[in-house]
Amino acid sequence: MSAHREEAFTLRQQQVLTAALDLLVEQGDRLTMTSVARRASCSKETLYKWFGDRDGLLTATVQFQASKVRMPHVDRRRIDGAILRSSIEQFARDLLATISGKVSVTLNRLAIGHAGSDDSPLGDIVLENGPLAIRKRLKPVLEAGRESRLLRFDSSEEAYRSFFGLVVRDVQIRTLLGEAIDMGEAEVARDAARATEQFLKIYGVEK
């Protein structure tokens, strides 16, 4: 299985991974290297060269989807309350928009179906390269906020879980169960701002 950092994908690889995501939404985990090569107009040899095998392709596909939740870039030496708030809110918007979208809902449904299965590693692939990878992108920002005495918490893991709950609320479970929820840009921005405000009220240090 080939390993990739999601930010290292070339434009052509991103096009292939987008095709793979489309096929996952349409066909579920019946996805094959042949079907992806056909949809993306590339050769199977190229897919094997880039991703190693089908599991490598699935891993890269999940990494690419998770990369839509961008890591905030914060200079720890120059962080202040406004920068911290803006960074957290941007992350909240990305997280909510991505997790409520059709592609992520499909990936999570497939992962749940294969969780604990010896027949398919898809559950582990989605867990490791989706939720667990995403949380690592915000923790350095939270820790920078603590170092600058803008936030107060004992555990960045605990703080992130609280943040996740405030942002996602019951949206994920409702979409997984098939409810159509309107999460357009306005709704995402509103909910992200509200979650950020709530998080800062809980963990923020009053100046």
Short mmCIF file of C-alpha atoms in Angstrom, two decimals:
data_model
loop_
_atom_site.label_atom_id
_atom_site.label_comp_id
_atom_site.label_asym_id
_atom_site.label_seq_id
_atom_site.Cartn_x
_atom_site.Cartn_y
_atom_site.Cartn_z
CA MET A 1 0.00 0.00 0.00
CA SER A 2 1.43 3.36 -1.00
CA ALA A 3 1.43 6.16 1.57
CA HIS A 4 0.60 9.72 0.65
CA ARG A 5 0.23 13.00 2.44
CA GLU A 6 -3.03 14.49 1.25
CA GLU A 7 -1.40 17.84 0.50
CA ALA A 8 1.10 16.12 -1.81
CA PHE A 9 -1.41 14.91 -4.41
CA THR A 10 -0.84 16.32 -7.88
CA LEU A 11 -3.70 17.91 -9.81
CA ARG A 12 -4.03 14.79 -11.96
CA GLN A 13 -4.10 12.55 -8.88
CA GLN A 14 -6.78 14.78 -7.38
CA GLN A 15 -8.86 14.32 -10.53
CA VAL A 16 -8.50 10.55 -10.23
CA LEU A 17 -9.42 10.59 -6.55
CA THR A 18 -12.46 12.75 -7.30
CA ALA A 19 -13.54 10.12 -9.83
CA ALA A 20 -13.04 7.42 -7.19
CA LEU A 21 -15.17 9.37 -4.69
CA ASP A 22 -17.93 9.75 -7.28
CA LEU A 23 -17.88 6.01 -7.90
CA LEU A 24 -18.03 5.27 -4.17
CA VAL A 25 -21.16 7.41 -3.90
CA GLU A 26 -22.70 5.68 -6.93
CA GLN A 27 -21.59 2.09 -6.36
CA GLY A 28 -20.54 1.75 -2.75
CA ASP A 29 -17.50 -0.41 -2.02
CA ARG A 30 -17.85 -2.35 -5.26
CA LEU A 31 -15.26 0.12 -6.55
CA THR A 32 -12.47 -1.51 -8.58
CA MET A 33 -9.23 -0.29 -10.07
CA THR A 34 -10.74 -0.93 -13.50
CA SER A 35 -13.82 1.20 -12.85
CA VAL A 36 -11.72 4.07 -11.49
CA ALA A 37 -9.32 3.90 -14.43
CA ARG A 38 -12.25 3.98 -16.85
CA ARG A 39 -14.00 6.89 -15.10
CA ALA A 40 -10.79 8.89 -14.72
CA SER A 41 -9.53 8.09 -18.25
CA CYS A 42 -6.22 6.71 -17.04
CA SER A 43 -4.55 3.30 -17.10
CA LYS A 44 -4.67 0.73 -14.31
CA GLU A 45 -0.89 0.68 -14.46
CA THR A 46 -0.86 4.33 -13.47
CA LEU A 47 -3.20 3.64 -10.55
CA TYR A 48 -0.98 0.82 -9.30
CA LYS A 49 2.09 3.02 -9.68
CA TRP A 50 0.53 5.87 -7.69
CA PHE A 51 -1.44 3.98 -5.04
CA GLY A 52 -0.02 0.46 -4.90
CA ASP A 53 -3.28 -1.52 -4.76
CA ARG A 54 -7.00 -1.10 -4.16
CA ASP A 55 -6.52 -0.53 -0.42
CA GLY A 56 -3.91 2.12 -1.21
CA LEU A 57 -6.35 3.79 -3.57
CA LEU A 58 -9.09 3.73 -0.92
CA THR A 59 -6.67 5.18 1.64
CA ALA A 60 -5.68 8.00 -0.71
CA THR A 61 -9.35 8.63 -1.52
CA VAL A 62 -10.22 9.02 2.17
CA GLN A 63 -7.14 11.22 2.73
CA PHE A 64 -8.17 13.43 -0.16
CA GLN A 65 -11.70 13.80 1.18
CA ALA A 66 -10.40 14.54 4.69
CA SER A 67 -8.00 17.18 3.30
CA LYS A 68 -11.05 19.40 2.69
CA VAL A 69 -10.88 20.10 6.42
CA ARG A 70 -7.87 22.37 6.20
CA MET A 71 -5.26 22.72 8.91
CA PRO A 72 -5.21 26.29 10.23
CA HIS A 73 -1.79 27.90 9.82
CA VAL A 74 -1.01 29.81 12.98
CA ASP A 75 2.26 31.44 13.98
CA ARG A 76 2.59 30.50 17.63
CA ARG A 77 4.69 33.62 18.24
CA ARG A 78 2.01 35.98 16.96
CA ILE A 79 -1.26 34.36 17.95
CA ASP A 80 -3.89 36.54 19.58
CA GLY A 81 -7.58 36.24 20.36
CA ALA A 82 -8.75 37.32 16.91
CA ILE A 83 -6.39 34.94 15.09
CA LEU A 84 -7.38 32.08 17.36
CA ARG A 85 -11.09 32.69 16.86
CA SER A 86 -10.71 33.00 13.08
CA SER A 87 -8.65 29.80 12.86
CA ILE A 88 -11.08 27.77 14.96
CA GLU A 89 -14.09 29.09 13.07
CA GLN A 90 -12.52 28.30 9.69
CA PHE A 91 -11.84 24.76 10.87
CA ALA A 92 -15.41 24.47 12.13
CA ARG A 93 -16.79 25.54 8.74
CA ASP A 94 -14.62 23.05 6.88
CA LEU A 95 -15.46 20.25 9.30
CA LEU A 96 -19.22 20.78 9.20
CA ALA A 97 -19.38 21.27 5.42
CA THR A 98 -17.29 18.15 4.79
CA ILE A 99 -18.88 15.83 7.31
CA SER A 100 -22.44 16.66 6.23
CA GLY A 101 -21.71 16.24 2.52
CA LYS A 102 -22.87 13.27 0.46
CA VAL A 103 -19.36 11.88 -0.04
CA SER A 104 -18.47 11.77 3.66
CA VAL A 105 -21.87 10.35 4.56
CA THR A 106 -21.33 7.56 2.01
CA LEU A 107 -17.80 6.84 3.25
CA ASN A 108 -18.96 6.69 6.85
CA ARG A 109 -21.86 4.38 6.02
CA LEU A 110 -19.51 2.04 4.18
CA ALA A 111 -17.01 2.17 7.04
CA ILE A 112 -19.69 1.32 9.59
CA GLY A 113 -20.73 -1.64 7.46
CA HIS A 114 -17.17 -2.98 7.52
CA ALA A 115 -16.24 -2.05 11.08
CA GLY A 116 -14.49 -4.96 12.79
CA SER A 117 -14.60 -7.05 9.62
CA ASP A 118 -11.71 -9.29 8.63
CA ASP A 119 -12.91 -9.22 5.01
CA SER A 120 -12.33 -5.53 4.33
CA PRO A 121 -10.05 -2.92 5.91
CA LEU A 122 -12.34 -0.06 4.85
CA GLY A 123 -13.54 0.64 8.39
CA ASP A 124 -9.97 1.04 9.65
CA ILE A 125 -8.96 3.04 6.57
CA VAL A 126 -11.76 5.58 7.09
CA LEU A 127 -11.16 5.82 10.84
CA GLU A 128 -7.39 6.33 10.60
CA ASN A 129 -7.37 8.67 7.61
CA GLY A 130 -10.63 10.49 8.31
CA PRO A 131 -11.67 11.41 11.88
CA LEU A 132 -8.36 10.59 13.59
CA ALA A 133 -6.31 12.45 10.98
CA ILE A 134 -8.61 15.47 11.01
CA ARG A 135 -8.41 15.99 14.76
CA LYS A 136 -4.60 16.17 14.56
CA ARG A 137 -4.93 19.33 12.44
CA LEU A 138 -6.65 21.40 15.11
CA LYS A 139 -4.81 20.19 18.21
CA PRO A 140 -1.66 22.28 17.51
CA VAL A 141 -3.84 25.39 17.26
CA LEU A 142 -5.57 24.58 20.53
CA GLU A 143 -2.21 23.96 22.19
CA ALA A 144 -0.85 27.24 20.80
CA GLY A 145 -3.87 28.98 22.31
CA ARG A 146 -3.11 27.38 25.67
CA GLU A 147 0.58 28.35 25.47
CA SER A 148 -0.47 31.94 24.80
CA ARG A 149 -2.91 31.83 27.73
CA LEU A 150 -5.90 32.34 25.47
CA LEU A 151 -7.34 28.90 26.26
CA ARG A 152 -7.42 26.81 29.39
CA PHE A 153 -7.75 23.01 29.32
CA ASP A 154 -5.93 19.97 30.70
CA SER A 155 -6.15 17.78 27.62
CA SER A 156 -6.18 18.85 23.96
CA GLU A 157 -7.98 15.58 23.19
CA GLU A 158 -10.77 16.44 25.62
CA ALA A 159 -10.95 20.00 24.27
CA TYR A 160 -11.16 18.74 20.69
CA ARG A 161 -13.94 16.31 21.52
CA SER A 162 -15.92 19.12 23.10
CA PHE A 163 -15.30 21.26 20.02
CA PHE A 164 -16.38 18.44 17.70
CA GLY A 165 -19.59 17.94 19.64
CA LEU A 166 -20.42 21.65 19.52
CA VAL A 167 -19.80 21.84 15.77
CA VAL A 168 -21.34 18.60 14.54
CA ARG A 169 -24.07 18.18 17.19
CA ASP A 170 -26.52 15.55 15.83
CA VAL A 171 -25.98 16.42 12.16
CA GLN A 172 -23.76 13.41 11.46
CA ILE A 173 -26.04 10.77 12.93
CA ARG A 174 -29.10 12.29 11.28
CA THR A 175 -27.48 12.30 7.85
CA LEU A 176 -26.17 8.76 8.34
CA LEU A 177 -29.73 7.66 9.07
CA GLY A 178 -30.94 9.24 5.85
CA GLU A 179 -32.40 12.59 6.91
CA ALA A 180 -31.95 15.31 4.30
CA ILE A 181 -30.49 18.30 6.13
CA ASP A 182 -29.97 21.61 4.36
CA MET A 183 -26.38 22.55 5.12
CA GLY A 184 -25.66 25.26 2.59
CA GLU A 185 -22.92 27.86 3.01
CA ALA A 186 -25.11 30.17 5.10
CA GLU A 187 -26.16 27.39 7.48
CA VAL A 188 -22.60 26.11 7.80
CA ALA A 189 -21.23 29.60 8.50
CA ARG A 190 -23.94 30.27 11.09
CA ASP A 191 -23.44 26.98 12.93
CA ALA A 192 -19.64 27.26 12.81
CA ALA A 193 -19.74 30.76 14.31
CA ARG A 194 -22.11 29.62 17.04
CA ALA A 195 -19.98 26.57 17.89
CA THR A 196 -16.81 28.69 18.01
CA GLU A 197 -18.46 31.16 20.37
CA GLN A 198 -19.66 28.35 22.62
CA PHE A 199 -16.24 26.70 22.63
CA LEU A 200 -14.49 29.93 23.58
CA LYS A 201 -16.97 30.53 26.38
CA ILE A 202 -16.08 27.13 27.81
CA TYR A 203 -12.32 27.11 27.28
CA GLY A 204 -11.40 30.74 26.68
CA VAL A 205 -9.47 32.77 29.23
CA GLU A 206 -11.03 36.12 30.03
CA LYS A 207 -8.67 39.06 29.60
#
